[in-house]
Short mmCIF file of C-alpha atoms and ligand atoms in Angstrom, two decimals:
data_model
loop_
_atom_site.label_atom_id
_atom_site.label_comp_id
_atom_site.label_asym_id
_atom_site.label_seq_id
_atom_site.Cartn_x
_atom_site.Cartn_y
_atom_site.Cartn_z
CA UNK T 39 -12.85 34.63 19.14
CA UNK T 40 -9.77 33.08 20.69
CA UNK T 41 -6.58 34.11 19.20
CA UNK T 42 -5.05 30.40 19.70
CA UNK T 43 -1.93 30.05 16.76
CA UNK T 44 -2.68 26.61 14.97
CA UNK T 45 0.52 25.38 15.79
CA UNK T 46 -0.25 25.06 19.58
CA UNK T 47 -2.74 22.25 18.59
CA UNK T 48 -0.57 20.82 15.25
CA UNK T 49 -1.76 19.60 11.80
CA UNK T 50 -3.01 16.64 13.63
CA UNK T 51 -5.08 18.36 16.46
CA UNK T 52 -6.74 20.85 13.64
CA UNK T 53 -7.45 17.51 11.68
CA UNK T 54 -9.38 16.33 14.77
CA UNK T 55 -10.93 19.55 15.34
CA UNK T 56 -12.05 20.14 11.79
CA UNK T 57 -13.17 15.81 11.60
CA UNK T 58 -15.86 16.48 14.66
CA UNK T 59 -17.60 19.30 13.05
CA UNK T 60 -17.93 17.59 9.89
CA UNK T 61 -19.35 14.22 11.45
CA UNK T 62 -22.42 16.28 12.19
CA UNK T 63 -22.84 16.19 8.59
CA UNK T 64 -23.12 13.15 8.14
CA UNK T 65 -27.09 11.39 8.70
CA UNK T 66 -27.41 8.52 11.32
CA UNK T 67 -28.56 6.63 8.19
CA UNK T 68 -26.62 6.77 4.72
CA UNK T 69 -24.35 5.28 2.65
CA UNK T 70 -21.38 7.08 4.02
CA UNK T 71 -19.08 3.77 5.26
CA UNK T 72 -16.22 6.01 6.54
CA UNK T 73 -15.55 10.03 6.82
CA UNK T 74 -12.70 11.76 7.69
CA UNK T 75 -10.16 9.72 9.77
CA UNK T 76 -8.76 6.92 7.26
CA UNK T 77 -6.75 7.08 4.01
CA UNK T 78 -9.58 7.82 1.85
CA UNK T 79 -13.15 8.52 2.64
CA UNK T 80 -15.79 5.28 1.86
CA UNK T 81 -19.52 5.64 -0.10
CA UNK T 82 -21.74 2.53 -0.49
CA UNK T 83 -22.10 2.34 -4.15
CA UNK T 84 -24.77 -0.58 -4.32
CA UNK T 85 -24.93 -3.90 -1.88
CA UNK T 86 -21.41 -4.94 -2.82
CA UNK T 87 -19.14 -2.00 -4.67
CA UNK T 88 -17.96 1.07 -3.20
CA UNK T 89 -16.33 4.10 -3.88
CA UNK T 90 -13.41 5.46 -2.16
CA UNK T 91 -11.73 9.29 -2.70
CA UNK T 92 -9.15 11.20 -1.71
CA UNK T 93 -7.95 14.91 -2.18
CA UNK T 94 -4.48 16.42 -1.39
CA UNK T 95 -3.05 19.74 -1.59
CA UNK T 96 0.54 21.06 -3.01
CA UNK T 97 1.44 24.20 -2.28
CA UNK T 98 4.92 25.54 -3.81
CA UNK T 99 7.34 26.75 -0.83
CA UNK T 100 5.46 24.25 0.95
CA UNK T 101 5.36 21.05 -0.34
CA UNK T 102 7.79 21.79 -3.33
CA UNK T 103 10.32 23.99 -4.86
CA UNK T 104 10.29 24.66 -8.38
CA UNK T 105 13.91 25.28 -8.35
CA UNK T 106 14.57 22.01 -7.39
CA UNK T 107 11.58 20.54 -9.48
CA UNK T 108 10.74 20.39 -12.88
CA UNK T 109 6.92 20.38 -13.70
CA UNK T 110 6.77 17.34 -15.57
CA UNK T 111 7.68 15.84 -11.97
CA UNK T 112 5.43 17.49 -10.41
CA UNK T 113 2.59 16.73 -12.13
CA UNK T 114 3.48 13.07 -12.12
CA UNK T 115 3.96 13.20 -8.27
CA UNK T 116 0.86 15.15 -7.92
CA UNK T 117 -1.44 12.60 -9.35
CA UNK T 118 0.79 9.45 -7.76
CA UNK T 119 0.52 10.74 -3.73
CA UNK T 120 -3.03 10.98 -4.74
CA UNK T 121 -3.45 7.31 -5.99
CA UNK T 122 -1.63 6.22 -3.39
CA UNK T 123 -4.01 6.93 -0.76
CA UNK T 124 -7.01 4.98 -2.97
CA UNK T 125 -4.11 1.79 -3.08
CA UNK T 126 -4.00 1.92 1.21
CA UNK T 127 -7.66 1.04 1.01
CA UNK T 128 -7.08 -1.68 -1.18
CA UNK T 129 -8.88 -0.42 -3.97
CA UNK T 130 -8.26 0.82 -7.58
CA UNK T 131 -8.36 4.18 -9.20
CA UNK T 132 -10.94 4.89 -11.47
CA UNK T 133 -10.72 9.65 -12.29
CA UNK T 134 -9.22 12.70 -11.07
CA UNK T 135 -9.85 16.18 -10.93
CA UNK T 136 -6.97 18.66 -11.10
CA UNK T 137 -7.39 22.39 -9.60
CA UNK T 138 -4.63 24.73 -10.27
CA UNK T 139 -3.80 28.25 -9.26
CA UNK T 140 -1.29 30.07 -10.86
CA UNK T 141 1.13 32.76 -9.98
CA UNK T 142 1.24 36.17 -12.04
CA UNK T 143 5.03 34.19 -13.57
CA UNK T 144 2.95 31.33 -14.88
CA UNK T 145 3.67 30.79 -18.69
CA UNK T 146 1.16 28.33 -20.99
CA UNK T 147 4.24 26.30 -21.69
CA UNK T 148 4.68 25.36 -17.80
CA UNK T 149 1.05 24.54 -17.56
CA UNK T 150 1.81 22.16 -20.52
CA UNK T 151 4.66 20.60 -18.86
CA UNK T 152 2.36 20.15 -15.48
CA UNK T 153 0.35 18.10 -17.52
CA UNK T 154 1.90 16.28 -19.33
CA UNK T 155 3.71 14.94 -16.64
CA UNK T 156 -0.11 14.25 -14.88
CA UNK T 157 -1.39 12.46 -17.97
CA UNK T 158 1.68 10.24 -18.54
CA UNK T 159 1.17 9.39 -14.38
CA UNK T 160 -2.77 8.95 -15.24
CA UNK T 161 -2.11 6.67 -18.10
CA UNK T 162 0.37 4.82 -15.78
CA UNK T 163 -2.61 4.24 -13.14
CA UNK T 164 -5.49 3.83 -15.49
CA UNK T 165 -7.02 6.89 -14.12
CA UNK T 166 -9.03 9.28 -16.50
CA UNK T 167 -8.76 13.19 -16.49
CA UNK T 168 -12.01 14.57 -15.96
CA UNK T 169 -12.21 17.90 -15.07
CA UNK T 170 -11.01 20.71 -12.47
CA UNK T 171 -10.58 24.19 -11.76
CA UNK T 172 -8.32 27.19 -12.79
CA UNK T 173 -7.44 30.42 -10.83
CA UNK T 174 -5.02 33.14 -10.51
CA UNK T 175 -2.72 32.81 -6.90
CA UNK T 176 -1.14 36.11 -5.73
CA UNK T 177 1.95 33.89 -4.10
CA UNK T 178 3.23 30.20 -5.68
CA UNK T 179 1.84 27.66 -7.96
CA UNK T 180 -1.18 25.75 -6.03
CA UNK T 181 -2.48 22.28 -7.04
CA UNK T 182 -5.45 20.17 -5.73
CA UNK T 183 -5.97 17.12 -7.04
CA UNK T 184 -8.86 15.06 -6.36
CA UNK T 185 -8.83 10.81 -6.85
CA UNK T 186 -12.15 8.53 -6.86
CA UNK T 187 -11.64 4.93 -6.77
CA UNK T 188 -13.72 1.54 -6.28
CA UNK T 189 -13.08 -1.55 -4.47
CA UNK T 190 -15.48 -4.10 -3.31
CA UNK T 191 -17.04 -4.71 0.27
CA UNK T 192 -14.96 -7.84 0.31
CA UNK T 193 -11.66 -6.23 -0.52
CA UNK T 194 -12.09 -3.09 1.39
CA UNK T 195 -9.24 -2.41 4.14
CA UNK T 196 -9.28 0.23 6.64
CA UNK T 197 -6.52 1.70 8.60
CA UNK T 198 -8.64 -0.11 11.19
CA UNK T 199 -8.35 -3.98 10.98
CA UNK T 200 -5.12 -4.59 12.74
CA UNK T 201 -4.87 -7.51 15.16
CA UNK T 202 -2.74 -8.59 17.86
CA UNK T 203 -0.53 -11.75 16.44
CA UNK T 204 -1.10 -10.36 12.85
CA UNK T 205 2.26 -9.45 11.06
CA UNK T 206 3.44 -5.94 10.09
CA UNK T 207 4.34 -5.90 6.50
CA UNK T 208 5.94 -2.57 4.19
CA UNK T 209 6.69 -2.76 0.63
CA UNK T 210 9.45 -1.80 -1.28
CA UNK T 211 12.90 -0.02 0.38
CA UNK T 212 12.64 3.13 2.86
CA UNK T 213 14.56 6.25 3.14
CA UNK T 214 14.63 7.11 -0.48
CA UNK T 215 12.64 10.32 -0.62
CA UNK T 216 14.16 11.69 2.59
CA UNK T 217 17.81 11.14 1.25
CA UNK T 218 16.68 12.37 -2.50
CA UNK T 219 15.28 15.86 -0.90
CA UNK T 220 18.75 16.07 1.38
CA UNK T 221 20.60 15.72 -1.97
CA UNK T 222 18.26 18.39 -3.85
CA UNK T 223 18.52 20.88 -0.92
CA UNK T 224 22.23 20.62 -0.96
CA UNK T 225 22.15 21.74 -4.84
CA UNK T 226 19.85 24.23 -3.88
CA UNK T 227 22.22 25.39 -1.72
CA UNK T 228 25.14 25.57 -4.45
CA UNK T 229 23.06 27.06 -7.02
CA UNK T 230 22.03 30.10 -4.73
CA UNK T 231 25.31 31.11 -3.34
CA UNK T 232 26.89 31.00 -7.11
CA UNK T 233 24.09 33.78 -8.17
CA UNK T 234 24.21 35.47 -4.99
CA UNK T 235 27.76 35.92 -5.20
CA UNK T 236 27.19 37.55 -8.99
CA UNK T 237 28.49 34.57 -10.92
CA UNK T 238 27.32 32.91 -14.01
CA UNK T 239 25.20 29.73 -12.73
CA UNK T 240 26.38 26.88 -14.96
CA UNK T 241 24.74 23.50 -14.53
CA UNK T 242 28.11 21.63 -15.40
CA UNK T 243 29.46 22.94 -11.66
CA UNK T 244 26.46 20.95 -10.02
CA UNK T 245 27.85 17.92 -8.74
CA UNK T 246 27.25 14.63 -11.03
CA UNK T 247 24.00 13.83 -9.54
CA UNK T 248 23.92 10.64 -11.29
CA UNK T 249 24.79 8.26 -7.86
CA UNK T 250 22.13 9.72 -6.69
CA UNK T 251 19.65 9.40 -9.41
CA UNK T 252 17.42 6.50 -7.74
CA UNK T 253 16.53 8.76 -4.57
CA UNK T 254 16.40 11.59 -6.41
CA UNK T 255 14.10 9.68 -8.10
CA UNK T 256 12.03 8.90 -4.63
CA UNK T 257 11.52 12.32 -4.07
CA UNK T 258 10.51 13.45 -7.41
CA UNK T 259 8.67 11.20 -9.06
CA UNK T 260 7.07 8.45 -6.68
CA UNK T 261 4.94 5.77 -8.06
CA UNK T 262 2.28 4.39 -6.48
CA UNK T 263 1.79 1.41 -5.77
CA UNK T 264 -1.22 -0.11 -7.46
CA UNK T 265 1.02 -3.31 -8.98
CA UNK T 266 1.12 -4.59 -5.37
CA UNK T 267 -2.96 -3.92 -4.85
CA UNK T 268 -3.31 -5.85 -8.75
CA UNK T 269 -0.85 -8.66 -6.77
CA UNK T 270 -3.33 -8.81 -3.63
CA UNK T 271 -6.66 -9.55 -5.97
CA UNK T 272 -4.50 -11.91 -7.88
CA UNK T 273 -3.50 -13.79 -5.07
CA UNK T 274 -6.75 -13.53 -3.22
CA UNK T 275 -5.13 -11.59 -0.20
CA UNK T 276 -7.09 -9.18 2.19
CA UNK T 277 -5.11 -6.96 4.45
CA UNK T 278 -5.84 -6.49 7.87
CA UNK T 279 -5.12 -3.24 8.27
CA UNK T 280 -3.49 -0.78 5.67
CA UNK T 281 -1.95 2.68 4.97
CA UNK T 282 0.48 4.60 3.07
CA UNK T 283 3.82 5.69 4.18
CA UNK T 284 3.43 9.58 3.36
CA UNK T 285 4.10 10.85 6.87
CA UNK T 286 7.13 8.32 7.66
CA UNK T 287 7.38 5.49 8.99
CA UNK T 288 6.69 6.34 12.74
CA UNK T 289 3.90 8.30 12.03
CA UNK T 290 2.01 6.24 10.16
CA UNK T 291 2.23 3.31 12.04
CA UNK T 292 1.08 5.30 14.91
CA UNK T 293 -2.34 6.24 12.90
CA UNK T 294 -2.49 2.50 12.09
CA UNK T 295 -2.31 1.34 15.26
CA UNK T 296 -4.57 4.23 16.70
CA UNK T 297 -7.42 3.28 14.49
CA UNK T 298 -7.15 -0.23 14.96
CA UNK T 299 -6.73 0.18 18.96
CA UNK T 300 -3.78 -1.78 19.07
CA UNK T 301 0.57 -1.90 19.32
CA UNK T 302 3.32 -3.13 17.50
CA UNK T 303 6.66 -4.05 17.92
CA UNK T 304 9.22 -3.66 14.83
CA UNK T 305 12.60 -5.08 14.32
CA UNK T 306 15.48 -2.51 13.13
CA UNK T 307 16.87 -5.54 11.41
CA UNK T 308 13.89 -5.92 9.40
CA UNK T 309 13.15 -2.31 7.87
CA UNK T 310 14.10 -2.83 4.01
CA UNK T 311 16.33 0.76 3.95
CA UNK T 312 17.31 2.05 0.07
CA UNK T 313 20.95 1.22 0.03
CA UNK T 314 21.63 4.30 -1.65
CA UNK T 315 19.59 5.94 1.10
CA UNK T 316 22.41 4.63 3.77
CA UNK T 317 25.25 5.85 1.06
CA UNK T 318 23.27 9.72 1.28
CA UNK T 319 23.14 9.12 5.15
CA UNK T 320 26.41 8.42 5.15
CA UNK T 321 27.93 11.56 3.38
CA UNK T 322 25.42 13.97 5.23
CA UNK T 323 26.82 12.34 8.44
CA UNK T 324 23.13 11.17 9.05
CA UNK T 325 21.60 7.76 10.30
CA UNK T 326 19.88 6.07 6.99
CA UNK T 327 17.27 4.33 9.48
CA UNK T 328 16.04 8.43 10.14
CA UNK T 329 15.38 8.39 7.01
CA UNK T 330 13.46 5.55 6.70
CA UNK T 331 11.36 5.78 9.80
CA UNK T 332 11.03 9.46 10.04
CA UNK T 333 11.66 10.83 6.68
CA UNK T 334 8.00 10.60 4.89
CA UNK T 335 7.23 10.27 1.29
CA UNK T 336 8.10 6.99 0.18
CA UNK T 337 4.87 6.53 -0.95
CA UNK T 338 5.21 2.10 -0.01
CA UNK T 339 2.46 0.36 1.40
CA UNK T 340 2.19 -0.48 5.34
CA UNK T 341 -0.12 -3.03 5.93
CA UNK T 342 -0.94 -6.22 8.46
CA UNK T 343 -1.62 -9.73 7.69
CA UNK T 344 -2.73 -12.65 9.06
CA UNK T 345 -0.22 -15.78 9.70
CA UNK T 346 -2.71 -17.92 7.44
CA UNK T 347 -2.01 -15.40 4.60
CA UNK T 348 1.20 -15.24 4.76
CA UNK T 349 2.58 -18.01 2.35
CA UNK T 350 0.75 -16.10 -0.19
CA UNK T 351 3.03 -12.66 0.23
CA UNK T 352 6.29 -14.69 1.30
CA UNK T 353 7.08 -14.81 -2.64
CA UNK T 354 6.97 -11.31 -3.47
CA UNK T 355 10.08 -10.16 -3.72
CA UNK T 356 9.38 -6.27 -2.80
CA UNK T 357 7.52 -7.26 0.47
CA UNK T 358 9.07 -7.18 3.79
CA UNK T 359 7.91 -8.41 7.62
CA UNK T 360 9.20 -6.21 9.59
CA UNK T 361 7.28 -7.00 12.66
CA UNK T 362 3.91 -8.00 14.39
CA UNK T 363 0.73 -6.28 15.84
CA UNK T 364 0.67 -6.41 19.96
CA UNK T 365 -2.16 -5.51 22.26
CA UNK T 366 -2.64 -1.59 23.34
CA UNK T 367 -0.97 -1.66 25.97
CA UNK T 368 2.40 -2.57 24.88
CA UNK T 369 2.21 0.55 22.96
CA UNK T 370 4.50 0.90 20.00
CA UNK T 371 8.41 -0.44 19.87
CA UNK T 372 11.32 -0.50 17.89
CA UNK T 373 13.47 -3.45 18.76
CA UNK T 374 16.91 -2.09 17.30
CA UNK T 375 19.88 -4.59 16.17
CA UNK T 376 20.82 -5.47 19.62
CA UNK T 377 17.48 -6.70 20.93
CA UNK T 378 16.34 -3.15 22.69
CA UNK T 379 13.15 -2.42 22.63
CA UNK T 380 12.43 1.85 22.04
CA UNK T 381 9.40 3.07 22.35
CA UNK T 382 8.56 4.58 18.53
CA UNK T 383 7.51 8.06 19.38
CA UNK T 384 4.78 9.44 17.56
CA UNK T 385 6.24 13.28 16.30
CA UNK T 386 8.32 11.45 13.46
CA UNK T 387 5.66 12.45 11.04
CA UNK T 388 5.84 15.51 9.64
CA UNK T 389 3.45 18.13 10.51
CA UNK T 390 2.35 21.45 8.63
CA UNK T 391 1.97 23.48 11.19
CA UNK T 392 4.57 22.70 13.65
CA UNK T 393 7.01 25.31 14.46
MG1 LIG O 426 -2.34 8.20 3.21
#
């Protein structure tokens, strides 16, 4: 067996790996529509419904830190990152199923507050509670949550359907999450070197996090963003091509464009950045637009649209153009303020394994 670390190959090459051994699984002839590769995996339900799901992981001292994050958070954000992915295939929730493993510190009144935060998000999305599993975990808190969803054939979209000419649209405002965790690391930061040093930890010396309190918000508790999909069937839209912004900005464009085998140019001007976001940046000595095209978690919608649909999202107030779909071969581009066109490298996502 070779003894090659996983970080030589990256979350995304281990993701490749792991996708062709499980396409053998998967008969020449059945009613699996898409496997691993897209935002959620896609089962034929009858001749015109069908079922999407998704599954994510959260592992504390990986993906959060409780001493930054209360529960009730938590749970919320849990289920929301999880309904997210069902919304970038254009479809709606319909139950989840919660795992948890808990560490020997675990009290009952934690696991309350995990859940409650989870059931106030599930009432939120419409999305029923229907089962899971429980185990001890000899490190952190662990929690796998599970979404299935349903959409039509018609209303389907795929990270897939981009094409040249089509225009590159993102909801909401970018950055958010990034600055929020920047803020919450910083208070991290306070709060350990006051009971390092031996002193009495009082909340009052944390700084008034209230300016903050919309990223903060970003980072913490993220909504997805099923009012835009409700807006799509409403207005009889049909992405092209669609995906949530979990990895960043960069990144995901890059796995939209992959699958869809095509480029895209985007204007700097045109990225809808949190303007509390640039106020963060600003105090951290940082650029805001980082944030918003590298920083992950914003949990907004990327998607493409045709010119002919476009009169139908110009009115929506939380949806931005922010550029168009190009052939391959022009690869991917940032045009920034002054007309230059930078290529969008891919490595702005954020990757697990990296070192
Ligand atoms: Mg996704």
């Amino acid at each position: 067996m070779s003894l090659k670390p996983i970080s030589e190959i990256g979350e995304f090459g281990l993701i490749e790996k792991i996708s062709s051994l499980c396409k053998k699984t998967i008969p020449e002839k059945s009613s699996i529509v898409e496997g691993i590769g897209d935002d959620c995996a896609v089962v034929e339900l009858d001749t015109s419904r069908l079922q999407v799901s998704t599954t994510d992981l959260l592992v504390e001292g990986v993906h959060f830190d409780l001493l930054t994050t209360p529960l009730h958070h938590l749970g919320s954000k849990s289920l929301s990152v999880n309904v997210s992915d069902i919304c970038a295939m254009n479809a709606k929730p319909s139950y989840a199923l919660v795992s948890i493993a808990l560490p020997p510190s675990a009290s009952v009144d934690m696991v309350e507050q995990l859940y409650q935060g989870m059931t106030h998000a599930a009432g939120l999305y419409g999305t029923a509670l229907v089962g899971g599993d429980t185990s001890a975990s000899s490190t952190g808190l662990v929690i796998s949550v599970t979404v299935v969803g349903e959409t039509s054939k018609e209303r389907i979209t795929m990270r897939s359907g981009a094409k040249p000419g089509d225009m590159i649209c993102v909801t909401g405002a970018l950055g958010g999450a990034a600055a929020g965790l920047n803020v919450l690391m910083r208070e991290k930061q306070i709060m350990m070197e006051h009971l390092q040093s031996g002193e009495e930890y009082d909340r009052n010396m944390m700084n008034d996090l209230k300016e903050y309190s919309g990223a903060i918000q970003n980072q913490l508790l993220p909504s997805a963003r099923t009012d835009i999909i409700d807006y799509f069937e409403r207005n009889s839209i049909v992405p092209g091509a669609m995906i949530d912004l979990s990895d960043g900005l960069a990144s995901d464009l890059h796995h939209l464009c992959r699958r869809s085998q095509a480029g895209a140019r985007i204007e700097e001007g045109r990225i809808p950045v949190l303007s509390e976001a640039r106020h963060i940046a600003d105090e951290f000595q940082q650029d805001a637009l980082d944030y918003a095209i590298s920083g992950g978690e914003d949990y907004q919608l990327l998607f493409t649209i045709s010119g002919e649909q476009f009169s139908a999202i110009a009115e929506h107030p939380d949806i931005s153009v922010i550029g168009s779909i190009t052939p391959e071969e022009d690869g991917i581009v940032l045009s920034d303020i002054y007309g230059m066109n930078i290529t969008l490298k891919e490595p702005g996502g954020f990757d697990h394994f990296r070192k």
